[in-house]
Amino acid sequence: MNTDEIASLVREKLRHALASDRLPPSDAPVNYAAAPHSDLAQVLEHSLLNPDMTEKRILEGCAEAVRYGFANVCVTPALASLAAGRLSGSSVLVSSPVGFPHGAASLVSKCAEIRYCIQCGAKELDLSLNIVAAKSGRWDEVYRDLCEMLNIAGNRAVCKAIYEQGLYTDDEKKRVLETIERSRAPYLKISNALTGKKAESGDVRFVRSQIGSRIGIKIDGGIKTAQTVMELQAAGAQRFGCSASVAIVTGR
C-alpha cells in the first residue's frame, strides 16, 4: 500500500466514525464557569499519544480541543488524517511527532513521515533529532539531518526540534542546543518522554540561556496544573504539551 492508498483508507474510516451518533459534538459550547483557566487553552497542546490510543478517543479528544480552544491536538502520524478530518473548519491544528520518541529512525524514513503527516493535514511537527549520532559525537550529522527535515517541511508546517534533555550529558546538552539554534528551527521542544522527568522552570531557563530569545520553546512532562503552566511561561516557554489539558483549564 502506498501513502495515497493509506490516507484514503484512513479518510474512509473517518467518514464511518463521524456517522456514529456516539461521538461528542465538536461544536459543544464552552462552559466558562467550569473553565477558570480557559485563558491558558490557546498555549496548550492536547496530547493524545498514548500507545493504547483508540480512534474513538482521538475523536473525543478533538472535540475537547475545539470545546476548550486548545492550540492543537498531538497525534501519531497514523492518526493525523483522522484528527484533521474531525477538526476541519475549526481553529485547532493537528501536530504530529516525527521519528518519536527514540530518534533512531533513518533520515529517509523521517522525511517520508514528514511528507505523510503534511499530506494528512498536520500543520505542526515535532522533529526527533538523530540521538545516536549526538551520543556518538557526530554533530555534523545531527545538524544535516535536522536541516534536511526542516527543508522537507518548508513553510507547510511549523517545526519543533526535539531536545530530549534527560539523555544527554551537560556538554552534550549544550551541543544539541547549539545545533538546534544554528539550524534556524522556529521552535524547540524540551521533551521528557524517555525519562519520565517532570517539566520544570529550571529546564526552560537553562535552554533560554543557551539559545537566546529567537526560538520558541515547548515543554512537556507531567504538567498537571494551571500553576505549573504559568510558572513555565514565566521561565520563558510558549507552548505546553499536556495529556491533562482539560483538567488544567477546568481546574478539576
mmCIF file of N, CA and C in Angstrom, residues 43-53 57 60-61 64-65 68 70 72-74 189 218-225 229 240-250 252:
data_model
loop_
_atom_site.group_PDB
_atom_site.id
_atom_site.type_symbol
_atom_site.label_atom_id
_atom_site.label_comp_id
_atom_site.label_asym_id
_atom_site.label_seq_id
_atom_site.Cartn_x
_atom_site.Cartn_y
_atom_site.Cartn_z
ATOM 1 N N VAL A 43 -2.405 28.013 24.593
ATOM 2 C CA VAL A 43 -0.985 27.649 24.615
ATOM 3 C C VAL A 43 -0.788 26.164 24.934
ATOM 4 N N LEU A 44 -1.890 25.431 25.101
ATOM 5 C CA LEU A 44 -1.797 24.007 25.433
ATOM 6 C C LEU A 44 -1.905 23.147 24.183
ATOM 7 N N GLU A 45 -1.022 22.140 24.090
ATOM 8 C CA GLU A 45 -1.084 21.157 23.017
ATOM 9 C C GLU A 45 -1.661 19.870 23.631
ATOM 10 N N HIS A 46 -2.847 19.524 23.188
ATOM 11 C CA HIS A 46 -3.630 18.424 23.770
ATOM 12 C C HIS A 46 -3.046 17.095 23.303
ATOM 13 N N SER A 47 -2.305 16.431 24.175
ATOM 14 C CA SER A 47 -1.554 15.236 23.804
ATOM 15 C C SER A 47 -2.425 13.987 23.832
ATOM 16 N N LEU A 48 -2.481 13.315 22.672
ATOM 17 C CA LEU A 48 -3.247 12.070 22.518
ATOM 18 C C LEU A 48 -2.314 11.002 21.960
ATOM 19 N N LEU A 49 -1.190 10.799 22.630
ATOM 20 C CA LEU A 49 -0.109 9.972 22.099
ATOM 21 C C LEU A 49 0.089 8.642 22.823
ATOM 22 N N ASN A 50 -0.758 8.325 23.784
ATOM 23 C CA ASN A 50 -0.569 7.068 24.499
ATOM 24 C C ASN A 50 -0.592 5.878 23.528
ATOM 25 N N PRO A 51 0.228 4.873 23.783
ATOM 26 C CA PRO A 51 0.288 3.736 22.846
ATOM 27 C C PRO A 51 -0.990 2.917 22.785
ATOM 28 N N ASP A 52 -1.864 3.049 23.792
ATOM 29 C CA ASP A 52 -3.134 2.320 23.767
ATOM 30 C C ASP A 52 -4.282 3.194 23.256
ATOM 31 N N MET A 53 -3.950 4.258 22.534
ATOM 32 C CA MET A 53 -4.947 5.181 21.996
ATOM 33 C C MET A 53 -5.892 4.460 21.029
ATOM 34 N N ARG A 57 -11.189 7.568 21.051
ATOM 35 C CA ARG A 57 -10.585 8.539 21.972
ATOM 36 C C ARG A 57 -9.983 9.723 21.210
ATOM 37 N N GLU A 60 -12.904 11.959 20.422
ATOM 38 C CA GLU A 60 -13.320 12.639 21.650
ATOM 39 C C GLU A 60 -12.332 13.740 22.016
ATOM 40 N N GLY A 61 -11.040 13.433 21.886
ATOM 41 C CA GLY A 61 -10.018 14.425 22.207
ATOM 42 C C GLY A 61 -10.070 15.634 21.285
ATOM 43 N N GLU A 64 -12.846 17.792 22.482
ATOM 44 C CA GLU A 64 -12.404 18.540 23.662
ATOM 45 C C GLU A 64 -11.551 19.732 23.254
ATOM 46 N N ALA A 65 -10.669 19.522 22.289
ATOM 47 C CA ALA A 65 -9.780 20.590 21.846
ATOM 48 C C ALA A 65 -10.561 21.759 21.260
ATOM 49 N N TYR A 68 -12.588 23.633 24.184
ATOM 50 C CA TYR A 68 -11.830 24.493 25.073
ATOM 51 C C TYR A 68 -10.880 25.442 24.352
ATOM 52 N N PHE A 70 -7.952 24.599 22.498
ATOM 53 C CA PHE A 70 -6.535 24.281 22.590
ATOM 54 C C PHE A 70 -5.815 24.634 21.284
ATOM 55 N N ASN A 72 -3.590 22.862 19.603
ATOM 56 C CA ASN A 72 -3.597 21.734 18.679
ATOM 57 C C ASN A 72 -3.898 20.450 19.421
ATOM 58 N N VAL A 73 -4.035 19.375 18.667
ATOM 59 C CA VAL A 73 -4.016 18.035 19.231
ATOM 60 C C VAL A 73 -2.766 17.352 18.696
ATOM 61 N N CYS A 74 -2.062 16.647 19.579
ATOM 62 C CA CYS A 74 -0.865 15.913 19.184
ATOM 63 C C CYS A 74 -1.225 14.449 19.003
ATOM 64 N N LYS A 189 11.517 21.843 21.322
ATOM 65 C CA LYS A 189 10.679 21.140 22.295
ATOM 66 C C LYS A 189 11.553 20.492 23.355
ATOM 67 N N LYS A 218 8.645 24.858 23.503
ATOM 68 C CA LYS A 218 7.578 23.991 24.000
ATOM 69 C C LYS A 218 8.202 23.068 25.032
ATOM 70 N N ILE A 219 7.462 22.761 26.083
ATOM 71 C CA ILE A 219 7.968 21.820 27.078
ATOM 72 C C ILE A 219 6.851 20.870 27.478
ATOM 73 N N ASP A 220 7.220 19.633 27.764
ATOM 74 C CA ASP A 220 6.231 18.691 28.263
ATOM 75 C C ASP A 220 6.844 17.799 29.333
ATOM 76 N N GLY A 221 5.975 17.057 29.984
ATOM 77 C CA GLY A 221 6.414 16.130 31.015
ATOM 78 C C GLY A 221 5.683 16.339 32.322
ATOM 79 N N GLY A 222 4.549 15.678 32.496
ATOM 80 C CA GLY A 222 3.854 15.705 33.779
ATOM 81 C C GLY A 222 3.263 17.041 34.169
ATOM 82 N N ILE A 223 2.864 17.850 33.193
ATOM 83 C CA ILE A 223 2.238 19.138 33.504
ATOM 84 C C ILE A 223 0.773 18.883 33.830
ATOM 85 N N LYS A 224 0.375 19.168 35.072
ATOM 86 C CA LYS A 224 -0.962 18.792 35.536
ATOM 87 C C LYS A 224 -1.821 19.973 35.986
ATOM 88 N N THR A 225 -1.208 21.128 36.260
ATOM 89 C CA THR A 225 -1.979 22.242 36.827
ATOM 90 C C THR A 225 -1.714 23.541 36.078
ATOM 91 N N VAL A 229 1.807 25.563 34.456
ATOM 92 C CA VAL A 229 1.878 26.220 33.147
ATOM 93 C C VAL A 229 2.334 27.661 33.300
ATOM 94 N N PHE A 240 2.910 24.155 25.660
ATOM 95 C CA PHE A 240 2.970 23.152 26.708
ATOM 96 C C PHE A 240 2.227 21.901 26.263
ATOM 97 N N GLY A 241 2.952 20.799 26.161
ATOM 98 C CA GLY A 241 2.339 19.536 25.784
ATOM 99 C C GLY A 241 1.751 18.861 27.014
ATOM 100 N N CYS A 242 0.452 18.555 26.969
ATOM 101 C CA CYS A 242 -0.238 18.026 28.155
ATOM 102 C C CYS A 242 -1.260 16.962 27.765
ATOM 103 N N SER A 243 -1.314 15.906 28.525
ATOM 104 C CA SER A 243 -2.442 14.987 28.403
ATOM 105 C C SER A 243 -3.544 15.403 29.375
ATOM 106 N N ALA A 244 -3.196 16.270 30.342
ATOM 107 C CA ALA A 244 -4.161 16.747 31.346
ATOM 108 C C ALA A 244 -4.717 18.117 30.972
ATOM 109 N N SER A 245 -4.805 18.411 29.695
ATOM 110 C CA SER A 245 -5.222 19.746 29.234
ATOM 111 C C SER A 245 -6.580 20.155 29.785
ATOM 112 N N VAL A 246 -7.545 19.262 29.720
ATOM 113 C CA VAL A 246 -8.897 19.605 30.186
ATOM 114 C C VAL A 246 -8.876 19.894 31.690
ATOM 115 N N ALA A 247 -8.170 19.081 32.450
ATOM 116 C CA ALA A 247 -8.077 19.303 33.895
ATOM 117 C C ALA A 247 -7.402 20.630 34.202
ATOM 118 N N ILE A 248 -6.434 21.015 33.381
ATOM 119 C CA ILE A 248 -5.732 22.279 33.614
ATOM 120 C C ILE A 248 -6.666 23.468 33.427
ATOM 121 N N VAL A 249 -7.439 23.488 32.357
ATOM 122 C CA VAL A 249 -8.290 24.652 32.104
ATOM 123 C C VAL A 249 -9.534 24.669 32.988
ATOM 124 N N THR A 250 -9.996 23.492 33.417
ATOM 125 C CA THR A 250 -11.202 23.451 34.242
ATOM 126 C C THR A 250 -10.887 23.470 35.741
ATOM 127 N N ARG A 252 -10.096 20.888 37.440
ATOM 128 C CA ARG A 252 -10.583 19.634 38.048
ATOM 129 C C ARG A 252 -9.567 18.505 37.870
#
